[in-house]
Tab-separated table of N, CA and C in Angstrom:
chain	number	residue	atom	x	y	z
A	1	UNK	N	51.974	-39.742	-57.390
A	1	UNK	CA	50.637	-39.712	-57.922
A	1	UNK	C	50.481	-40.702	-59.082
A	2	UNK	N	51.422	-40.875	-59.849
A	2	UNK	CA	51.192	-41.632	-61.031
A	2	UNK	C	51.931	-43.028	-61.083
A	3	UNK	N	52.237	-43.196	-59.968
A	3	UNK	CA	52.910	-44.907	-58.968
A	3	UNK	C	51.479	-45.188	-58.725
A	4	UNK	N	50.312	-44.693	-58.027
A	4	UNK	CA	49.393	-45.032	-57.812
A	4	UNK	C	48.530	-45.643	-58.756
A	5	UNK	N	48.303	-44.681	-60.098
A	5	UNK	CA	47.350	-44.603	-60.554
A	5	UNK	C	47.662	-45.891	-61.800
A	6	UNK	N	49.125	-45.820	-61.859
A	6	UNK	CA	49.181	-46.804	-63.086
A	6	UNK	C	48.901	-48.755	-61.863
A	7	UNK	N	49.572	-48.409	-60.963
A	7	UNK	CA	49.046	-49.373	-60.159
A	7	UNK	C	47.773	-50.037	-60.146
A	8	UNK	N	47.011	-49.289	-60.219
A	8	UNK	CA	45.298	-49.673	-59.641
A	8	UNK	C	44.569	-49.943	-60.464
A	9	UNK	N	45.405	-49.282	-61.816
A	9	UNK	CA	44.593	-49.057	-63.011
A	9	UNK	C	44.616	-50.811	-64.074
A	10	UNK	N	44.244	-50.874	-64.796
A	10	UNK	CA	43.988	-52.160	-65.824
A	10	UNK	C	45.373	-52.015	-66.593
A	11	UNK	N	45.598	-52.781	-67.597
A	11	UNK	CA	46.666	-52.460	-68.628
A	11	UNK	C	46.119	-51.896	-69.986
A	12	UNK	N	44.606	-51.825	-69.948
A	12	UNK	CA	44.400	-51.151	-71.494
A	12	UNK	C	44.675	-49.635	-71.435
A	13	UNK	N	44.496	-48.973	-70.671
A	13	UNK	CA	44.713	-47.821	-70.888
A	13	UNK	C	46.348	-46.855	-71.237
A	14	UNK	N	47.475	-47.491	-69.941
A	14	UNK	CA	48.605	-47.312	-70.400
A	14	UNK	C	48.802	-48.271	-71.835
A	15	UNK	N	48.425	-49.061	-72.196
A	15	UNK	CA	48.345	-49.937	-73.627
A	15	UNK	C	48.234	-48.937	-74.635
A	16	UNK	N	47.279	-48.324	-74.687
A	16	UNK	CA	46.954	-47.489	-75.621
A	16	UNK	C	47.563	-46.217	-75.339
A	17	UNK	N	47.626	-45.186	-74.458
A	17	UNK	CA	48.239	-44.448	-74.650
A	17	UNK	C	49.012	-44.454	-74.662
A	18	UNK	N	50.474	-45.162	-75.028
A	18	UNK	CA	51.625	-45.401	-75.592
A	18	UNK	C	51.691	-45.580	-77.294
A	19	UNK	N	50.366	-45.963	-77.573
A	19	UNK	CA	49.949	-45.897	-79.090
A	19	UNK	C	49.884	-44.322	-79.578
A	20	UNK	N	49.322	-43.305	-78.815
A	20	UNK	CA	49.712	-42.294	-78.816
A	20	UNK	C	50.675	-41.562	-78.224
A	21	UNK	N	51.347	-41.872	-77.452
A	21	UNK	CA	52.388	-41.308	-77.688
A	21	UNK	C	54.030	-41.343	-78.573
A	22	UNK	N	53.790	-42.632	-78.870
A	22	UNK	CA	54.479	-43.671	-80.216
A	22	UNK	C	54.423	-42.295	-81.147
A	23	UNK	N	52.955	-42.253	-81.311
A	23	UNK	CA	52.519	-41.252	-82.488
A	23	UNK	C	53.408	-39.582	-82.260
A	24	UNK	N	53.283	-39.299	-81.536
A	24	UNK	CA	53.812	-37.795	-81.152
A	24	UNK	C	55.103	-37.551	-81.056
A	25	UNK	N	56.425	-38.575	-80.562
A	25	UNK	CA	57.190	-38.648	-80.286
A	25	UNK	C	58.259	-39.767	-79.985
A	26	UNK	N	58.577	-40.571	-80.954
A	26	UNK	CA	59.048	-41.834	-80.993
A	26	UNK	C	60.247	-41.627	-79.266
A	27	UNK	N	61.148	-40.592	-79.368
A	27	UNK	CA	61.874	-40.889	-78.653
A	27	UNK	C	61.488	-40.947	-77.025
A	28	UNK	N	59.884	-40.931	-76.842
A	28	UNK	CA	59.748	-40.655	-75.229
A	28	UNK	C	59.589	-41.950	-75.164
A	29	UNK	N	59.443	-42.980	-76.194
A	29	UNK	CA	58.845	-44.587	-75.519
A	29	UNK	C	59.745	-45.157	-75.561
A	30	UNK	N	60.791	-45.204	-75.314
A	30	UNK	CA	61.706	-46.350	-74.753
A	30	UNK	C	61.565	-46.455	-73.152
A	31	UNK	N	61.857	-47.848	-72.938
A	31	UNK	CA	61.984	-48.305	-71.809
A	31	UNK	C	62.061	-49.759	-71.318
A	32	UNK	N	62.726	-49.996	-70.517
A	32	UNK	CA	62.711	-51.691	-69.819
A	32	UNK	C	63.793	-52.198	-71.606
A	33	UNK	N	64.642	-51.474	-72.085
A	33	UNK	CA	65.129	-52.127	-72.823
A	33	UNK	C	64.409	-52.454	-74.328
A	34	UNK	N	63.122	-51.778	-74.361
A	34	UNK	CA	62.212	-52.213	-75.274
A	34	UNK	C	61.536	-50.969	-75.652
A	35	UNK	N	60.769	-50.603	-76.623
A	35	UNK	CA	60.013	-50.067	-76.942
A	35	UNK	C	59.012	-49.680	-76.168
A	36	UNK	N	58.809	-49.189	-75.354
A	36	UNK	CA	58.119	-48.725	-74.061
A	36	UNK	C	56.145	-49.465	-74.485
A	37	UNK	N	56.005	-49.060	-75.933
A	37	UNK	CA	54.660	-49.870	-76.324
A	37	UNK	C	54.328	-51.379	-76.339
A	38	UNK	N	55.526	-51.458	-76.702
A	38	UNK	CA	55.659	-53.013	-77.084
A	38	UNK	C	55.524	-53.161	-75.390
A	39	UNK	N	56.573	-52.907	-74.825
A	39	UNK	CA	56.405	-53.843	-73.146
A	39	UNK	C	54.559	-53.745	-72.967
A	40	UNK	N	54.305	-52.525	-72.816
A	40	UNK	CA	52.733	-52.249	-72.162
A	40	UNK	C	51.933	-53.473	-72.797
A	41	UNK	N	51.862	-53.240	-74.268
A	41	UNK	CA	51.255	-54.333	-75.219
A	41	UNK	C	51.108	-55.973	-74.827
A	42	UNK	N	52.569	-55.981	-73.922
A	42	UNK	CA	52.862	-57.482	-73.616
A	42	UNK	C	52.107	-57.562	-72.073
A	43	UNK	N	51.957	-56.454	-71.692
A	43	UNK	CA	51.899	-56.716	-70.201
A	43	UNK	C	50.317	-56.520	-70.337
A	44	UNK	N	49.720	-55.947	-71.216
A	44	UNK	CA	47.601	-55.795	-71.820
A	44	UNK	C	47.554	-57.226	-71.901
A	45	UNK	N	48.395	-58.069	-73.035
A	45	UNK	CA	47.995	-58.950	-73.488
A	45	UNK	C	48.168	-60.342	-72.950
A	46	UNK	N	48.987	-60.105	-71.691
A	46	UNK	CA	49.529	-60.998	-70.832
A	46	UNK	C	48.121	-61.306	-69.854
A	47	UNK	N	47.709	-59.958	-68.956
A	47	UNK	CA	46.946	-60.061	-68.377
A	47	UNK	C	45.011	-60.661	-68.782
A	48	UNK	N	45.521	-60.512	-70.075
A	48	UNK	CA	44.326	-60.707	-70.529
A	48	UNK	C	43.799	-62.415	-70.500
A	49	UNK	N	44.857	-63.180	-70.337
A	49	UNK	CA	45.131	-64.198	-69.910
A	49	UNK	C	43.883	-65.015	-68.868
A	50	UNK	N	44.531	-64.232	-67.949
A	50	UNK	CA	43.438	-64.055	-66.470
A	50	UNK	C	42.234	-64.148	-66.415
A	51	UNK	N	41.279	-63.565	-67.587
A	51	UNK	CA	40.203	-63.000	-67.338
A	51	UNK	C	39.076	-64.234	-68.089
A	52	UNK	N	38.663	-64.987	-67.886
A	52	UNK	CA	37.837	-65.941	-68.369
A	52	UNK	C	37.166	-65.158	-69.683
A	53	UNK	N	37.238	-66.226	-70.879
A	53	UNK	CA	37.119	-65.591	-72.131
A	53	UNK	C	37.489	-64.812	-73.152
A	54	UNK	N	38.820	-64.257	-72.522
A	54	UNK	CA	39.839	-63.123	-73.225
A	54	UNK	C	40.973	-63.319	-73.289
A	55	UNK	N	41.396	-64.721	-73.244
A	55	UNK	CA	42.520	-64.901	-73.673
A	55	UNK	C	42.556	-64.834	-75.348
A	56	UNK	N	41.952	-64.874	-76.741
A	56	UNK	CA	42.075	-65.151	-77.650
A	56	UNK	C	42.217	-63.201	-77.896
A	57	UNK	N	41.546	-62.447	-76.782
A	57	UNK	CA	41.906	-60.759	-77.518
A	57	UNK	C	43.667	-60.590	-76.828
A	58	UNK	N	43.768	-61.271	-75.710
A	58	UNK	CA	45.167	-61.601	-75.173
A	58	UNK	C	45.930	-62.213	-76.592
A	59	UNK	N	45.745	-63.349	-76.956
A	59	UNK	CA	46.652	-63.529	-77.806
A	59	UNK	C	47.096	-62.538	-79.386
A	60	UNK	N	45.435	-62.316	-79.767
A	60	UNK	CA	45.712	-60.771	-80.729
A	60	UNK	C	46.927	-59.898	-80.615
A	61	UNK	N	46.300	-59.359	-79.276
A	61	UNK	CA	47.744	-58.461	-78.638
A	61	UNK	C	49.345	-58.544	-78.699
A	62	UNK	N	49.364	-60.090	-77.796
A	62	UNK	CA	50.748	-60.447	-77.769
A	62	UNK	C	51.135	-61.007	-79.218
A	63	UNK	N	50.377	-61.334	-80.243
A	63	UNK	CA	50.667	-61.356	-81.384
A	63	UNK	C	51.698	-60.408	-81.900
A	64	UNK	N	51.210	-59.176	-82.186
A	64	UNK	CA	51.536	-57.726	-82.091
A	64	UNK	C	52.956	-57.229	-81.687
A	65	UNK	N	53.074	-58.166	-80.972
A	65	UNK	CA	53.905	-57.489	-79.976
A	65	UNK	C	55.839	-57.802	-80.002
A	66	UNK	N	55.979	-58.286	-81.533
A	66	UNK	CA	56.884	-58.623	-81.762
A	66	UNK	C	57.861	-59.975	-81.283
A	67	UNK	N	58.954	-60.309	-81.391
A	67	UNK	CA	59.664	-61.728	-81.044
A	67	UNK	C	59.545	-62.088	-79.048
A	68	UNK	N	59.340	-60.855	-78.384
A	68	UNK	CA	58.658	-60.969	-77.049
A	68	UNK	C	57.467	-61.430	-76.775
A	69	UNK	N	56.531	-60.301	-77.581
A	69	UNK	CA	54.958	-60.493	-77.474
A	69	UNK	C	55.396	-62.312	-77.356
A	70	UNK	N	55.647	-62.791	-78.644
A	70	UNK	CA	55.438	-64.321	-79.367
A	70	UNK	C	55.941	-65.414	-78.107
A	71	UNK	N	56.887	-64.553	-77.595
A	71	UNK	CA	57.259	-65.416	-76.314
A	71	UNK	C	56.868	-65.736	-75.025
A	72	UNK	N	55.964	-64.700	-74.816
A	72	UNK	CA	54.997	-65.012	-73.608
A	72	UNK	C	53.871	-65.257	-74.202
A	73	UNK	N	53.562	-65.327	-75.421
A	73	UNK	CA	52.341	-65.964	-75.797
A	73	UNK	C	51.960	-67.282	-75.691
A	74	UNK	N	53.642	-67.842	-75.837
A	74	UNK	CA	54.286	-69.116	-76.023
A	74	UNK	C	53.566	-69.470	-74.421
A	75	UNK	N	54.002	-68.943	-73.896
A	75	UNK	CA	53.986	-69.854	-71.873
A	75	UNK	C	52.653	-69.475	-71.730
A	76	UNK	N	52.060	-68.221	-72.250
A	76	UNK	CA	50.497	-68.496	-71.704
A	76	UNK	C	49.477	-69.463	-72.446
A	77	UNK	N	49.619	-69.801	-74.138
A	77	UNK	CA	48.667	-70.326	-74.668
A	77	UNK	C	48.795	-71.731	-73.626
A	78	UNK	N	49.802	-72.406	-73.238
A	78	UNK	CA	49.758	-73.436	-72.526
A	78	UNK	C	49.038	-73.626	-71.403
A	79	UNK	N	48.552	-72.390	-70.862
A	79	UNK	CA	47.946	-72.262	-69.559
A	79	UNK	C	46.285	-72.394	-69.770
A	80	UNK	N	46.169	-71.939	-70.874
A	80	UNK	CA	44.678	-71.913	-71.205
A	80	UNK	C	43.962	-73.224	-71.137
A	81	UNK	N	42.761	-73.061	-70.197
A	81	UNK	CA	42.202	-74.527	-70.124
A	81	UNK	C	41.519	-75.100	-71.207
A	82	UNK	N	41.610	-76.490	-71.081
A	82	UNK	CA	41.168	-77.122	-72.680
A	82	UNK	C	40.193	-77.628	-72.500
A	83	UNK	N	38.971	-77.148	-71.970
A	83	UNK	CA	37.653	-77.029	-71.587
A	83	UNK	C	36.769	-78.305	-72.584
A	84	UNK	N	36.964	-78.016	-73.313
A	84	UNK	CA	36.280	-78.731	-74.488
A	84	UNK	C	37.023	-78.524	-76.150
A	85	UNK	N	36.692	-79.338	-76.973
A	85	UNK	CA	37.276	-79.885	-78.539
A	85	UNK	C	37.006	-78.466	-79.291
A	86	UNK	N	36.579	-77.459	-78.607
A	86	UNK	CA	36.258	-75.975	-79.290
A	86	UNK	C	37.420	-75.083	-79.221
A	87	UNK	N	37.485	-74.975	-78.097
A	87	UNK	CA	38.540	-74.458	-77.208
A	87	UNK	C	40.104	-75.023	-77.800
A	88	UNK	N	40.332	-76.368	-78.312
A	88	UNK	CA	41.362	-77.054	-78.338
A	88	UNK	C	41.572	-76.753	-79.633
A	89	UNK	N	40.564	-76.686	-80.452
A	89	UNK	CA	40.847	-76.586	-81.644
A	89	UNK	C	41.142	-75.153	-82.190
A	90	UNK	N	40.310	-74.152	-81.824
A	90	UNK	CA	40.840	-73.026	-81.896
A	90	UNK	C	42.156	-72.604	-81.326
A	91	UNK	N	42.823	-73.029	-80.705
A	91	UNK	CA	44.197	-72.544	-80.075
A	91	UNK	C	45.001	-73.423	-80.980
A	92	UNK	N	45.057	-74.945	-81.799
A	92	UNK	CA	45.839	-75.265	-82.646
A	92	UNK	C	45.826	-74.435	-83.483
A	93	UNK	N	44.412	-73.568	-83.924
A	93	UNK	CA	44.755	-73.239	-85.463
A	93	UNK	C	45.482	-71.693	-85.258
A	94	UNK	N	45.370	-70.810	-83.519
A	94	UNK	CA	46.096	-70.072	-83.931
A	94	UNK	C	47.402	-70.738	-83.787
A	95	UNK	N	47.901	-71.414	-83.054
A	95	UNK	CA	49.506	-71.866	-83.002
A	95	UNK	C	49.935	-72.293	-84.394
A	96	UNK	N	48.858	-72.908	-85.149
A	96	UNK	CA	49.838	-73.260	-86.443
A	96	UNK	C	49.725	-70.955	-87.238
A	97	UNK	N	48.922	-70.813	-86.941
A	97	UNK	CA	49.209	-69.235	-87.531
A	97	UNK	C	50.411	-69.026	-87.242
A	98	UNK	N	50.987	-69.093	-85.657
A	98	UNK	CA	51.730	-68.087	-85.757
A	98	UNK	C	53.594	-69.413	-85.302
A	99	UNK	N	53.538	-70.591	-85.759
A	99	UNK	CA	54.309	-71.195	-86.155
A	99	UNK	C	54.862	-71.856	-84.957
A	100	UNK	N	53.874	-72.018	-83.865
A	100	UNK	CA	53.821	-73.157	-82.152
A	100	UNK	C	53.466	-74.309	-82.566
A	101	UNK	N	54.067	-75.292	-83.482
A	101	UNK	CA	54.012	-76.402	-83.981
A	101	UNK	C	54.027	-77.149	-82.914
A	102	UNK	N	55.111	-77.222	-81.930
A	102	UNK	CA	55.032	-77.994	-80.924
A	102	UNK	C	53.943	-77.846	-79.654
A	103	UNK	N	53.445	-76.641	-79.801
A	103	UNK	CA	52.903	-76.232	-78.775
A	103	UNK	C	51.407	-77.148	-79.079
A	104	UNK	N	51.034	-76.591	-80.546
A	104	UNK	CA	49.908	-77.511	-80.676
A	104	UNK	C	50.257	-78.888	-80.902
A	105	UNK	N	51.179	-79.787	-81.067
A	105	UNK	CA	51.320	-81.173	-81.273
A	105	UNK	C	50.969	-81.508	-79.375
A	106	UNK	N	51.441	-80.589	-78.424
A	106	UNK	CA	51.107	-81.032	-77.539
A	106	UNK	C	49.514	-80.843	-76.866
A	107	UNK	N	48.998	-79.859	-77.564
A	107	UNK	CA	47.462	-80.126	-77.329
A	107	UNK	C	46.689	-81.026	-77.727
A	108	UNK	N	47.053	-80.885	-78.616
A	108	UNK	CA	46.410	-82.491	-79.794
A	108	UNK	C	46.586	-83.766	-78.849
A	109	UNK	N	48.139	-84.048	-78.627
A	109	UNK	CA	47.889	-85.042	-77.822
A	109	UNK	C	47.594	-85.063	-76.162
A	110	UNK	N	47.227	-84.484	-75.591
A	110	UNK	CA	46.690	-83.769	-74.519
A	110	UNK	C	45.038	-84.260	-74.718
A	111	UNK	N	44.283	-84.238	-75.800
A	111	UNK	CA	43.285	-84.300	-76.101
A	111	UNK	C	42.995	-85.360	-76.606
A	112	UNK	N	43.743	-86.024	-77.254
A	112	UNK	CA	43.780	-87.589	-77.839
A	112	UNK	C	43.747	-88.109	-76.394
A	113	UNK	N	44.169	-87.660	-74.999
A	113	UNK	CA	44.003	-89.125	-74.118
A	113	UNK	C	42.642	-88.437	-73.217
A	114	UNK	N	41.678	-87.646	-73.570
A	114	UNK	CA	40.761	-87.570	-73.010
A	114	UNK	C	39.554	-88.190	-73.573
């Protein structure tokens, strides 16, 4: 029953209720080697990716989400299309936030040959 439901379902909801259950009982959230929140967190903020316009609440998330979160944040900010000098510029200034120096040296010049 609950193979199904987490299946079909979005990632905000197991996202968050791992926030509560964090709260109630530290020792039920382990899992996958990780903090059972943290994974969900990565896997909300991963998908959020996907969704035209929500990658920047995607990156919030995987912010969050500790030296993992930061690492798939790493392979998705690259994916994000660089639509226009709005778009480009907002994703340098979070990469210099959160210390993707290279990541934005390569947008910058990505954008210098357009």
């Amino acid at each position: 029953m609950f193979k199904n439901f987490w299946h079909n379902t979005n990632w905000w909801f197991p996202a968050h209720l791992a926030d509560l259950l964090q709260k109630a009982d530290e020792r039920i959230t382990s899992a996958y080697g990780m903090d059972i929140r943290q994974h969900l967190i990565i896997e909300y903020g991963s998908s959020l990716f996907s969704e035209p316009g929500l990658w920047q609440v995607g990156f919030d998330y995987l912010r969050e989400a500790g030296k993992e979160g930061l690492n798939h944040l790493e392979l998705l900010i690259a994916e994000v299309p660089l639509d226009n000098e709005t778009v480009a510029t907002k994703i340098c200034s979070l990469c210099d936030e959160v210390g993707f120096d290279q990541t934005r040296k390569d947008i910058a010049r990505t954008m210098a040959y357009r």
